[in-house]
Coordinates of C-alpha atoms in Angstrom, one line a residue:
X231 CA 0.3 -24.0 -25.8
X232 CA 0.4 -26.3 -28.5
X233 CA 3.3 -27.1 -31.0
X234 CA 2.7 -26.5 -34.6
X235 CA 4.7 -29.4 -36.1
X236 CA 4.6 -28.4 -39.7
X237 CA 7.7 -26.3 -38.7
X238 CA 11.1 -28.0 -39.3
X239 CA 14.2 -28.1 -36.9
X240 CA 16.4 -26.5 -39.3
X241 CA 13.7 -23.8 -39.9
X242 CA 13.2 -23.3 -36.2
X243 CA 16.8 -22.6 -35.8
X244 CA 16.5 -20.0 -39.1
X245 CA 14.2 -17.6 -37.6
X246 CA 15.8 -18.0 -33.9
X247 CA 18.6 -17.0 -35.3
X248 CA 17.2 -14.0 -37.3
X249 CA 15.2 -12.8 -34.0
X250 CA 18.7 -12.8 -32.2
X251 CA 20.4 -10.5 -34.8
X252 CA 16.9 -8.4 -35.2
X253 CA 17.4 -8.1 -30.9
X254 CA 20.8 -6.9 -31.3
X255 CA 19.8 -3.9 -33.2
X256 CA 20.6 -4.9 -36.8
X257 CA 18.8 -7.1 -39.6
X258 CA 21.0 -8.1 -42.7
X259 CA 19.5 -10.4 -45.4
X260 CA 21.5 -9.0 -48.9
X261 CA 20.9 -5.4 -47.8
X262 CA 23.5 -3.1 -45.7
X263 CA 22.5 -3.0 -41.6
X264 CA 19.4 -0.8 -40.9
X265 CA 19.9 1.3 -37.6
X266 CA 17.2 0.2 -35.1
X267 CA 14.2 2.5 -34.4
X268 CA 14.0 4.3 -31.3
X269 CA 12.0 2.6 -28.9
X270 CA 8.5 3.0 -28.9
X271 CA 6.8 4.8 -25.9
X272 CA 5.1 2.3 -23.5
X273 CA 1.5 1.8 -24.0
X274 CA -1.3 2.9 -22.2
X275 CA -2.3 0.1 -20.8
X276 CA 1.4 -1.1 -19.6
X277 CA 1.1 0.6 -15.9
X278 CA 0.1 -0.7 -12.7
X279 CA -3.0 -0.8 -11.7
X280 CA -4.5 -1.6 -14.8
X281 CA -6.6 1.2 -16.0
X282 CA -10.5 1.1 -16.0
X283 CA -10.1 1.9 -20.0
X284 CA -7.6 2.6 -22.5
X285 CA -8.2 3.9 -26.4
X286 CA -4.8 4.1 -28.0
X287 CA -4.1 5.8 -31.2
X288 CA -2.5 9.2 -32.5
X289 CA 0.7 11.0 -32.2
X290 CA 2.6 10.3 -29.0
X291 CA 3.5 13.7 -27.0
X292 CA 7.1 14.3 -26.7
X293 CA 8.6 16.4 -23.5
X294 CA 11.0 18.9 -24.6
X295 CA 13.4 21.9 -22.9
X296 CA 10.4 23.7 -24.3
X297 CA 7.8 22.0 -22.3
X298 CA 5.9 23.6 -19.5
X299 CA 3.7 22.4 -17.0
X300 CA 0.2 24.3 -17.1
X301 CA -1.7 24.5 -13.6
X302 CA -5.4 25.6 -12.4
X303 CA -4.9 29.2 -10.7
X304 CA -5.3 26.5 -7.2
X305 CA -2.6 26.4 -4.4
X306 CA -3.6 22.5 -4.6
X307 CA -3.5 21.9 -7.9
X308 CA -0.1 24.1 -8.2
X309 CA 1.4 21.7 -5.6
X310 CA 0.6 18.7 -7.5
X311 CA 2.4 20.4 -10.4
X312 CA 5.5 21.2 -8.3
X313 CA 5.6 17.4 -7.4
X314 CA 5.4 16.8 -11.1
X315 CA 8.4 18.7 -11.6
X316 CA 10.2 17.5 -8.9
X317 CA 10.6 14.3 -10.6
X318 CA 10.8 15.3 -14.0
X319 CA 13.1 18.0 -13.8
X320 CA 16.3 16.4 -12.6
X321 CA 15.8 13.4 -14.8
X322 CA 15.1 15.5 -17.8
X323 CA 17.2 18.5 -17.5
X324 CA 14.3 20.5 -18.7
X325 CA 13.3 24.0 -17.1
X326 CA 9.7 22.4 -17.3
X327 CA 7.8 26.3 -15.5
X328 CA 4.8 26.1 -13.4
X329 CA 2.3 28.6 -15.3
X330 CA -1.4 28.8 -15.4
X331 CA -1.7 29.9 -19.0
X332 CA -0.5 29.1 -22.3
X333 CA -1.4 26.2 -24.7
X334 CA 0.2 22.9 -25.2
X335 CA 2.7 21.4 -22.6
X336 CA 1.5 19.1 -19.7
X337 CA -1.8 20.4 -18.3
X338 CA -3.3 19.9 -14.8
X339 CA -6.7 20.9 -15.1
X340 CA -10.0 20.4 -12.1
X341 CA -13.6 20.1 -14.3
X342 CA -16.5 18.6 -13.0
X343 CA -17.9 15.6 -14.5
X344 CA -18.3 12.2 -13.9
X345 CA -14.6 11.4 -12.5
X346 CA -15.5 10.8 -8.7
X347 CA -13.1 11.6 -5.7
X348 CA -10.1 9.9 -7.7
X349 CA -10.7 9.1 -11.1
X350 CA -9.0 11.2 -13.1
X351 CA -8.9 11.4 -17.2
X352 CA -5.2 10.8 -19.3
X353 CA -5.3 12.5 -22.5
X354 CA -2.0 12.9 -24.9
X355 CA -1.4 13.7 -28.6
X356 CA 1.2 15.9 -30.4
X357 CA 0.2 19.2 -28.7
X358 CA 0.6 18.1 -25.6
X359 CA -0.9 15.7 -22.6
X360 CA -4.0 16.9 -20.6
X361 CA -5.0 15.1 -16.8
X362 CA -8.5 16.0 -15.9
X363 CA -9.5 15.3 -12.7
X364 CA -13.0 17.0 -10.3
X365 CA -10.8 16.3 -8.0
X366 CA -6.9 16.9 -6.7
X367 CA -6.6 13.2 -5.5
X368 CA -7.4 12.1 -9.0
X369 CA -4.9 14.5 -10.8
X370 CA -2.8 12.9 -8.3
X371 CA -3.2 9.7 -9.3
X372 CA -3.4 10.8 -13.1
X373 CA 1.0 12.0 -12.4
X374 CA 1.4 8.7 -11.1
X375 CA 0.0 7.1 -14.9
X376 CA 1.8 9.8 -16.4
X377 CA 4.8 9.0 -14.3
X378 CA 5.0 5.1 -15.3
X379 CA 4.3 6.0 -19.1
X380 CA 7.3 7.6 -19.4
X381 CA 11.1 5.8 -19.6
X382 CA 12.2 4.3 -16.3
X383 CA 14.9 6.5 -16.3
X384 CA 12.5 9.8 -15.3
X385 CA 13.2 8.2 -11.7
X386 CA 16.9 9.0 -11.5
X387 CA 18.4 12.5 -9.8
X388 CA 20.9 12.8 -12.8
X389 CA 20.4 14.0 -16.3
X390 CA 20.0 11.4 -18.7
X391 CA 19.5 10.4 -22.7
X392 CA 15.8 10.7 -23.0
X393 CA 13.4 11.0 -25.2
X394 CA 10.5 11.6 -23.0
X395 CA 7.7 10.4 -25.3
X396 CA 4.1 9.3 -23.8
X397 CA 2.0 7.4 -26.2
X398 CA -1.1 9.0 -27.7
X399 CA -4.6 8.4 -26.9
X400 CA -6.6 8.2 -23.8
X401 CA -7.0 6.6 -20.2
X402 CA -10.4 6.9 -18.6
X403 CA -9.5 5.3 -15.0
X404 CA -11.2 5.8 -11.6
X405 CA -10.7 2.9 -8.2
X406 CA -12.8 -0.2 -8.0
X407 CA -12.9 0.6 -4.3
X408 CA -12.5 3.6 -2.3
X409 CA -9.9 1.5 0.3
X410 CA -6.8 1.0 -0.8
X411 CA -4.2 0.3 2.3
X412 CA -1.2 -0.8 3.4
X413 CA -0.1 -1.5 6.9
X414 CA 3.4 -1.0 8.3
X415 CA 3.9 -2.1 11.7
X416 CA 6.3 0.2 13.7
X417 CA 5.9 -1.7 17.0
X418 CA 7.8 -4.7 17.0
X419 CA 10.9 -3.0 15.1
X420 CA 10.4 1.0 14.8
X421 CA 10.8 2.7 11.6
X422 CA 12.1 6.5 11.6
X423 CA 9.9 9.3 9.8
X424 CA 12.1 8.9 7.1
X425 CA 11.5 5.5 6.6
X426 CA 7.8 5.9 6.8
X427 CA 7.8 8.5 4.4
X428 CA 9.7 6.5 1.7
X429 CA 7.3 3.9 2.0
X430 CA 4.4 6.6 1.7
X431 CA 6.0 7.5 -2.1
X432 CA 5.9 3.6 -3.0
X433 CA 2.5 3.6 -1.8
X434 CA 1.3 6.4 -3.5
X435 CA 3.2 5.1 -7.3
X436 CA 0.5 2.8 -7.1
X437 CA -2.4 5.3 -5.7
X438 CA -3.0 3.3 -2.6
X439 CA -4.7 5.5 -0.1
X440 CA -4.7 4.5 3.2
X441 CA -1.7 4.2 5.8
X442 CA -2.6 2.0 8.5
X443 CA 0.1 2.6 11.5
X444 CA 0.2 -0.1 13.8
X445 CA 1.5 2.3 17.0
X446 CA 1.4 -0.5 19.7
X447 CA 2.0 -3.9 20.5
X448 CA 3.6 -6.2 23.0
X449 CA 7.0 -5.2 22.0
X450 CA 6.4 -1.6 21.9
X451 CA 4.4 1.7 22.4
X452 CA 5.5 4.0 19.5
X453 CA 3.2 7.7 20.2
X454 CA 3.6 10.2 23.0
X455 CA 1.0 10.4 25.1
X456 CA 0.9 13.6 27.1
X457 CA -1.7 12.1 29.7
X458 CA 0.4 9.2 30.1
X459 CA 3.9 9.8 29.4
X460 CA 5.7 6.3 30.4
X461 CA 4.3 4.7 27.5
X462 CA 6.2 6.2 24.9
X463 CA 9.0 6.8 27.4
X464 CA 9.3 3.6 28.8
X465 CA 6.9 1.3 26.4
X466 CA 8.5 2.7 23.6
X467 CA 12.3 1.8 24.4
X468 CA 13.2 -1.4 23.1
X469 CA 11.4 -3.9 20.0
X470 CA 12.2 -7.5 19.2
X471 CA 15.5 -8.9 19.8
X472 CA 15.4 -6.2 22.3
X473 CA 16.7 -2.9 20.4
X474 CA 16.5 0.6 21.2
X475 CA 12.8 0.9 19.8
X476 CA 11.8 4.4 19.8
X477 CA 8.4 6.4 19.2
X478 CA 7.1 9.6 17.4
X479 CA 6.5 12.5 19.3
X480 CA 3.2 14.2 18.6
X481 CA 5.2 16.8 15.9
X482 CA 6.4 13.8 14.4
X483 CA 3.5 12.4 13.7
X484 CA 1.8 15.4 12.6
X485 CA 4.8 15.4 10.3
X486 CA 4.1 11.6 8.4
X487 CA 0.2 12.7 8.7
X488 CA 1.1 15.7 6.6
X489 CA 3.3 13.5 4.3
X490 CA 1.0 11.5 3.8
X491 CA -2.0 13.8 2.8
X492 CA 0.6 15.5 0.3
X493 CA 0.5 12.2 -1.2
X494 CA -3.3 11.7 -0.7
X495 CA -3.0 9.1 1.8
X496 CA -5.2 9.0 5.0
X497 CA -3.4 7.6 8.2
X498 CA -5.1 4.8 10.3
X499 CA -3.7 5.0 13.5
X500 CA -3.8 1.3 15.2
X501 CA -4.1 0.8 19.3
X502 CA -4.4 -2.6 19.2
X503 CA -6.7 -3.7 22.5
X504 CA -7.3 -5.6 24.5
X505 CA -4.7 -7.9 23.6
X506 CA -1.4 -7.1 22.2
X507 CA -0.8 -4.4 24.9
X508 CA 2.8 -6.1 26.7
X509 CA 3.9 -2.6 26.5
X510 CA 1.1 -0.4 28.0
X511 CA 0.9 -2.7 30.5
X512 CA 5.0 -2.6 31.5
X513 CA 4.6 1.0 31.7
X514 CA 2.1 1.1 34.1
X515 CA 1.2 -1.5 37.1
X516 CA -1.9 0.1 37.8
X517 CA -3.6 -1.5 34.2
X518 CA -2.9 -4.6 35.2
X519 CA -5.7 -6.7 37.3
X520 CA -3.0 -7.9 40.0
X521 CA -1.4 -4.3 40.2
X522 CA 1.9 -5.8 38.5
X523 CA 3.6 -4.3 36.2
X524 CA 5.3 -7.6 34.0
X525 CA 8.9 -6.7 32.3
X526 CA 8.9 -5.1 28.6
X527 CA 8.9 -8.0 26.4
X528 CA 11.0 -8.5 22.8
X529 CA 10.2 -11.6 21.9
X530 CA 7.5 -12.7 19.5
X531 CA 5.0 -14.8 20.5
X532 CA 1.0 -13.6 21.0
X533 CA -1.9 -13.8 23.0
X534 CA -0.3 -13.4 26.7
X535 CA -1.4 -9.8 27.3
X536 CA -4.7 -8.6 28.3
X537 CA -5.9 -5.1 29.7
X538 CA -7.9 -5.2 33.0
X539 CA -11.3 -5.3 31.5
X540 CA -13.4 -5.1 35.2
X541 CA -10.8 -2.4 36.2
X542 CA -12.0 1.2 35.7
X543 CA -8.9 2.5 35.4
X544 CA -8.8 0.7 31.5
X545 CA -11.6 3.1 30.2
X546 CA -9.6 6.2 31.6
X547 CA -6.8 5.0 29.9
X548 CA -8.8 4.3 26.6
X549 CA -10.4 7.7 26.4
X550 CA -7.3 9.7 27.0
X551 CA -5.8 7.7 24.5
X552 CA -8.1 8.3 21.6
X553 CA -8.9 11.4 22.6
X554 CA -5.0 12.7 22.2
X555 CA -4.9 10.2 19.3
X556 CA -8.1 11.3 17.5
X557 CA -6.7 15.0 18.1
X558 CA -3.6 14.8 16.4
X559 CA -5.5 12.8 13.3
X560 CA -7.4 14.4 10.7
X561 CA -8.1 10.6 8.4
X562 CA -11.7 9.1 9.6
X563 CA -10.7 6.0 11.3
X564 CA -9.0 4.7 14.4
X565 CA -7.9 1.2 14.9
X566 CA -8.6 -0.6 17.9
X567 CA -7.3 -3.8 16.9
X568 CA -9.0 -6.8 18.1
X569 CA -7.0 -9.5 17.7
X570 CA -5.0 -12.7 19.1
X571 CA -6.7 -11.9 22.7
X572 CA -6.2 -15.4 24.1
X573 CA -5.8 -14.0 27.1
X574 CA -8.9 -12.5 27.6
X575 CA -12.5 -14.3 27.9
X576 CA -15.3 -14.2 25.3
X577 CA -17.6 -12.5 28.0
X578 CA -14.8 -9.7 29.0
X579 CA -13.9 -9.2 25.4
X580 CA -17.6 -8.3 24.3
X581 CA -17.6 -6.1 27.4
X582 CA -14.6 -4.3 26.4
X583 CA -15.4 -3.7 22.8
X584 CA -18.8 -2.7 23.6
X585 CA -17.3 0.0 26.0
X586 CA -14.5 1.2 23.7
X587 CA -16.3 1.7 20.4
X588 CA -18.5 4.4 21.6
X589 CA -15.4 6.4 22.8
X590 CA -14.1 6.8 19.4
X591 CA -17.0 8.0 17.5
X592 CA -17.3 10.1 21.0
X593 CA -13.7 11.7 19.7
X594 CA -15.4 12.0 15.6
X595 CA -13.8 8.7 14.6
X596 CA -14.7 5.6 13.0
X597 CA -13.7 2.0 14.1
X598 CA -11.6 -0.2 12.2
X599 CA -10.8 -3.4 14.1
X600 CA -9.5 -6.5 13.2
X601 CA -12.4 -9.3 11.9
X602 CA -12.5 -10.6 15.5
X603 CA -14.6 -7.9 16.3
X604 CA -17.5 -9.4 14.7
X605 CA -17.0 -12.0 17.4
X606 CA -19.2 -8.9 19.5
X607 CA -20.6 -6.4 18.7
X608 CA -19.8 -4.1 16.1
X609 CA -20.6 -1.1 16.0
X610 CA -22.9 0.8 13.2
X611 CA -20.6 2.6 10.6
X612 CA -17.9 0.2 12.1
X613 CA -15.1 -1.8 9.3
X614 CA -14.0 -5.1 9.8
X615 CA -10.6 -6.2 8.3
X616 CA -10.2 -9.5 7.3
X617 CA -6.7 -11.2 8.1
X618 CA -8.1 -15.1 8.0
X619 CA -7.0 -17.8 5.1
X620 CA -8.5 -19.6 2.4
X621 CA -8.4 -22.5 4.6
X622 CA -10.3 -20.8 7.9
X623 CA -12.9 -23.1 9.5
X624 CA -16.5 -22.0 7.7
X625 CA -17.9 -21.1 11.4
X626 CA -15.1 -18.0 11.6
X627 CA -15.9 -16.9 8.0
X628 CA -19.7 -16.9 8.7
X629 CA -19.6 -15.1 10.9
X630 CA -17.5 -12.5 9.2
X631 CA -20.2 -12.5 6.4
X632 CA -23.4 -12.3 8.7
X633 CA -22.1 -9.2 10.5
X634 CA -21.3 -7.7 6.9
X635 CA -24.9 -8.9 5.8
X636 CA -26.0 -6.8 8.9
X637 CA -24.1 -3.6 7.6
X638 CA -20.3 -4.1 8.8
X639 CA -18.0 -3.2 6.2
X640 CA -14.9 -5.4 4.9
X641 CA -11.5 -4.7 4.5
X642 CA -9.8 -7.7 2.9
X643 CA -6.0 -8.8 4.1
X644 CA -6.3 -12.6 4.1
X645 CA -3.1 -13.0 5.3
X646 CA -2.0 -16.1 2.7
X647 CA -2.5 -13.7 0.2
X648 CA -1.7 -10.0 1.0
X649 CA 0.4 -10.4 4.2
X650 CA 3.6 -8.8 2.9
X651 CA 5.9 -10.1 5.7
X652 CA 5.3 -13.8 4.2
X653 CA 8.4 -15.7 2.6
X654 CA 8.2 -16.1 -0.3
X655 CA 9.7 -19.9 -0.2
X656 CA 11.2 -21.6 2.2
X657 CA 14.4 -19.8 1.4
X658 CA 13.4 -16.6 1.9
X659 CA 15.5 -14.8 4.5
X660 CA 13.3 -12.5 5.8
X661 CA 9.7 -13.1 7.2
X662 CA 7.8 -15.7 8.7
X663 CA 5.8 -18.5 7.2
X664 CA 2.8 -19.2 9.7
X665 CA 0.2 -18.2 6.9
X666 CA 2.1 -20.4 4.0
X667 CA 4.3 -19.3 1.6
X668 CA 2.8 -16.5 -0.5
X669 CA 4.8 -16.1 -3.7
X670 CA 3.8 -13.4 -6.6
X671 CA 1.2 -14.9 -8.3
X672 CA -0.7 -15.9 -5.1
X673 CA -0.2 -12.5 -3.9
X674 CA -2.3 -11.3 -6.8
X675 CA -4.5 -14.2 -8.3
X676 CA -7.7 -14.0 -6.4
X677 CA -10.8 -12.1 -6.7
X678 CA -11.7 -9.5 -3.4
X679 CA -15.3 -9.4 -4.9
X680 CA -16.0 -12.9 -4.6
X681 CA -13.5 -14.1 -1.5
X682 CA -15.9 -14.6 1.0
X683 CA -18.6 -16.2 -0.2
X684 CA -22.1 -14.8 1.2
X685 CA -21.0 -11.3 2.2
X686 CA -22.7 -8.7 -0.1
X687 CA -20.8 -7.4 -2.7
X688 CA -21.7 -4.0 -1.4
X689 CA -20.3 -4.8 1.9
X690 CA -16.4 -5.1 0.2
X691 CA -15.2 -1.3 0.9
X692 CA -11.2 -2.2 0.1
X693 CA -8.2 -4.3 0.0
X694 CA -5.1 -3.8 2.6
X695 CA -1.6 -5.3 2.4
X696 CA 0.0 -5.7 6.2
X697 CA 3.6 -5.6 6.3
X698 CA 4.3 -6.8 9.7
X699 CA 8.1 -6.1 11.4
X700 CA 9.1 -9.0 13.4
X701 CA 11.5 -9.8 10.9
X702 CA 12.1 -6.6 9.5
X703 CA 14.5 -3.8 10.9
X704 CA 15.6 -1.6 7.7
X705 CA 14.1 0.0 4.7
X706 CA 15.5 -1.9 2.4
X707 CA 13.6 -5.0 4.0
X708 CA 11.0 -3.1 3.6
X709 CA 11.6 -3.0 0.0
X710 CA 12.3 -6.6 -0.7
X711 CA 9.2 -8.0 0.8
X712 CA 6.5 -5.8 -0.6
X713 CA 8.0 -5.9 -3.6
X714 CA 7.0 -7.0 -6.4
X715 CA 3.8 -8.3 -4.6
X716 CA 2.5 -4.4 -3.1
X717 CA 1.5 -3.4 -6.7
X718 CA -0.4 -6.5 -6.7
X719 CA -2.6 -5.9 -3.6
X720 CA -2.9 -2.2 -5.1
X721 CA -4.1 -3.4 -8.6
X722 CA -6.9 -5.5 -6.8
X723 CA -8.0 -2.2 -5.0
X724 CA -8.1 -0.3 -8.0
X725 CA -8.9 -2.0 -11.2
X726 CA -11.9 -3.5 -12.4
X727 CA -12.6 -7.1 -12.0
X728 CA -12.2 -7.4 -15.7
X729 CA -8.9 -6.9 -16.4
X730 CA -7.7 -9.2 -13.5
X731 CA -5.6 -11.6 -15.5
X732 CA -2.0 -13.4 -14.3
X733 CA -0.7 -13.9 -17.8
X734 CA -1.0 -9.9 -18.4
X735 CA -0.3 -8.8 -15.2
X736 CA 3.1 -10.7 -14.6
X737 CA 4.3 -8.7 -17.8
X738 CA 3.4 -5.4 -16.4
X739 CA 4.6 -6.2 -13.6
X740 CA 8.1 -7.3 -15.1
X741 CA 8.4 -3.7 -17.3
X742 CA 8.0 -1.6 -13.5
X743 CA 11.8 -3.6 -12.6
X744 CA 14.0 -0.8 -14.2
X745 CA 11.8 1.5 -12.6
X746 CA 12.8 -0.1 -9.0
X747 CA 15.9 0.0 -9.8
X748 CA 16.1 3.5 -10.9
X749 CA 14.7 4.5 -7.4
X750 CA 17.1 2.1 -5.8
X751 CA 14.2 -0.2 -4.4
X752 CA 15.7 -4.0 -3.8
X753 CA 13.1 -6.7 -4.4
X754 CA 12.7 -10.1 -5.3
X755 CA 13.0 -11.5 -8.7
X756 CA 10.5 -14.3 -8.3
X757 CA 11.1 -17.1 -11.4
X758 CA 7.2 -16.7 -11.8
X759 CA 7.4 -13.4 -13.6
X760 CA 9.4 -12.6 -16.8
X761 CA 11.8 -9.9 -15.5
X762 CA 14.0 -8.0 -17.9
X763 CA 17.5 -9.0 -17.8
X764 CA 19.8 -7.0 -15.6

């Protein structure tokens, strides 16, 4: 920005020295101290994602002891209201009822109209604030905008100060796509339902709606299987730098499928074949070619481990396997991975694919694999996600786009930009660096409409964030690498192209800090955004 000279030195120092005093609460020039205003609510347009459109103006809505919580006469949209309160209530101190009648207060109301599966309408004013949703995922996502409008302090379990004022006017707000994800890989280091289910309310703060589970790898098999019981058992009983692993039994999965689905996230469950399978292949000698089982591994390299694609044996194993998977999962999609098979040939790798893509939509799913799968054949309704980088050769990128010219759909993760496990700089602690060094405004400056150039606009059904675990053994790693840069990845799923803009963004992003902090989440302060001080 340019200077403006005609301002002098001593008149410079002047006026920083009145905006110092005027910060401190005071302003005194010949007149007695004036107390400082309360604060002003935060503006519409402050949250994260960006909002398809804002009109501010009117009275803001202030929450009160007298404030109640009006729901549809629906068990779902009752629930939504009780996790409303659940967050309000301990913050507040308010008694904040669940009713279906009376006026005023904050109301939860289903109407159609033109909202779509998540869009949702914010309207607030002195009487009172009003989501409107045709939906219960977008009233949903219209208490997560409500949520952020509101002081950071609504996100502590103790009573505090208040006031709880949300600004007046309206958000109109529905997702640019209908794929929002996030991966979190529980093979290489296992996370606990617990931990999975904290991530699951991060995600859903910033209405990301997919939860894609990567179950197995070379380092470890993390879902009972009751047809073959060894690779949970066995597979499943160490990670890298060779802990004690662990996996989810079936009721514990069906326990983080029905977390997630409370918070309107869909599970992806991820087998990763043919490669990446160390662990499957430890547990039982008969899936390897030579009828040797190889020791469970925990280091960290890829591409060593290949199913027995003549053998068939490996189709048995694939069906029961998606079968029990695809019973236990209500979401649309299974996972078959794809990826890093070095160890397998072109020739058995299009042979394998075109064998186990047919089994899942036998079990009523749909195929998400890795964007090597456009290397065969995919298959019609199938998703291709996107992991490459800006810098991938034009051959592997065309033919990404050619199979999405011929009807695959996209999910993007280029991994220099979304890859959550990526330092941050060199001096990052955690992670690994193989992709670059992805810091904050990487993370969120480019464009998924226009990243690979050629594939059809229509062909783009979402953005996903992997957070792989090689690195990674607690939640509060967890926290620190996807954040601040997760809220990035979900503001590129969900807001229009239009308001993408760095210089706006890095301040939204700065005002969410208290917030984290209220909800004890640890992250990084990267210098490129202008946190609040501590």
């Amino acid at each position: 920005m340019r200077r403006n000279h005609s301002t002098t030195p001593r008149t410079s120092r002047l006026l920083g020295s009145l905006l110092l005093v005027a910060a401190a609460g005071v302003f005194t020039l010949g007149a007695a101290p004036v107390a400082r205003a309360a604060a002003a609510p935060t503006p519409l347009d402050r949250v994260i994602p960006a909002p398809a459109s804002v009109r501010a103006g009117g009275t803001p809505y202030r929450i009160t002891r007298a404030t109640g919580v009006r729901v549809d006469a629906s068990a779902e949209v009752r629930r939504i209201g009780a996790y409303l309160t659940g967050i309000l209530r301990p913050s507040t101190g308010y008694p904040l009822p669940l009713t279906d009648h009376g006026t005023g207060g904050i109301r939860l109301h289903l109407a159609k109209g033109g909202f779509g599966a998540e869009g949702y309408r914010l309207q607030s004013g002195a009487g009172g604030v009003t989501i409107t949703a045709s939906a219960p995922a977008g009233l949903f996502h219209g208490v997560q905008t409500l949520r952020q409008l509101l002081s950071p302090a609504v996100e502590k379990k103790t009573v505090q100060a208040g006031p709880w004022r949300i600004a007046g006017g309206t958000v109109e707000d529905r997702p640019r796509y209908a794929y929002r994800g996030a991966m979190l890989d529980v093979a290489r280091h296992f996370f606990t339902v617990a931990q999975v289910e904290r991530y699951i309310d991060e995600l859903a703060m910033y209405k990301v709606n997919e939860l894609h589970l990567h179950l197995s790898d070379d380092q470890g098999w993390r879902i009972a299987m009751d047809s073959w019981p060894r690779l949970a058992t066995y597979g499943g009983s160490t990670e890298v730098g060779g802990g004690k692993g662990g996996y989810y039994t079936k009721a514990q999965y069906r326990q983080i499928v029905s977390y997630a689905a409370s918070r309107y996230l869909e599970v992806v469950p991820e087998i990763d074949m043919p490669g990446h399978t160390n662990a499957a292949l430890a547990s039982y000698a008969g899936l390897n070619c030579n009828g040797v089982a190889p020791p469970l591994y925990t280091g960290t390299e890829v591409g060593f481990s290949s199913l027995c694609v003549p053998d068939k044996v490996t189709y048995q194993f694939v069906d029961d396997v998606v079968r029990e998977l695809a019973a236990i999962t209500p979401g649309r999609y299974i996972h078959i991975g794809g990826d890093e098979a070095h160890s397998t040939s072109h020739a058995d790798y299009v042979t394998f694919m075109d064998r186990v893509q047919p089994v899942v939509a036998k079990y009523g799913k749909t195929v998400i694999g890795w964007h090597q799968l456009t290397g065969a054949h995919p298959a019609k309704g199938a998703l291709a996600q996107y992991w490459g980088l800006d810098s991938t050769s034009a051959a592997d990128k065309e033919q990404v786009v050619k199979a999405a010219q011929n009807g695959t759909g996209l999910i993007l993760s280029p991994a220099d930009r979304v890859y959550l496990d990526m330092k941050y700089t060199k001096d990052t602690k955690l992670g690994l660096d193989w992709a670059g060094l992805v810091e904050v405004q990487r993370s969120y400056d480019w464009n998924p409409g226009d990243y690979l150039a050629g594939a059809p606009s229509s062909a783009i059904r979402g953005v996903e964030a992997p957070l792989w675990s090689e690195t990674l053994k607690t939640s509060a790693d967890i926290d620190y690498m996807a954040f601040p840069r997760l809220p990035g990845a979900a503001e590129l799923g969900w807001s229009p192209a239009a308001t993408h803009d760095w210089n706006t963004y890095k301040v939204r992003l700065a005002a969410q800090a208290p917030r984290w902090d209220a909800l004890g989440i640890g992250y990084y302060r990267s210098p490129q955004v202008p946190w609040p001080a501590p």
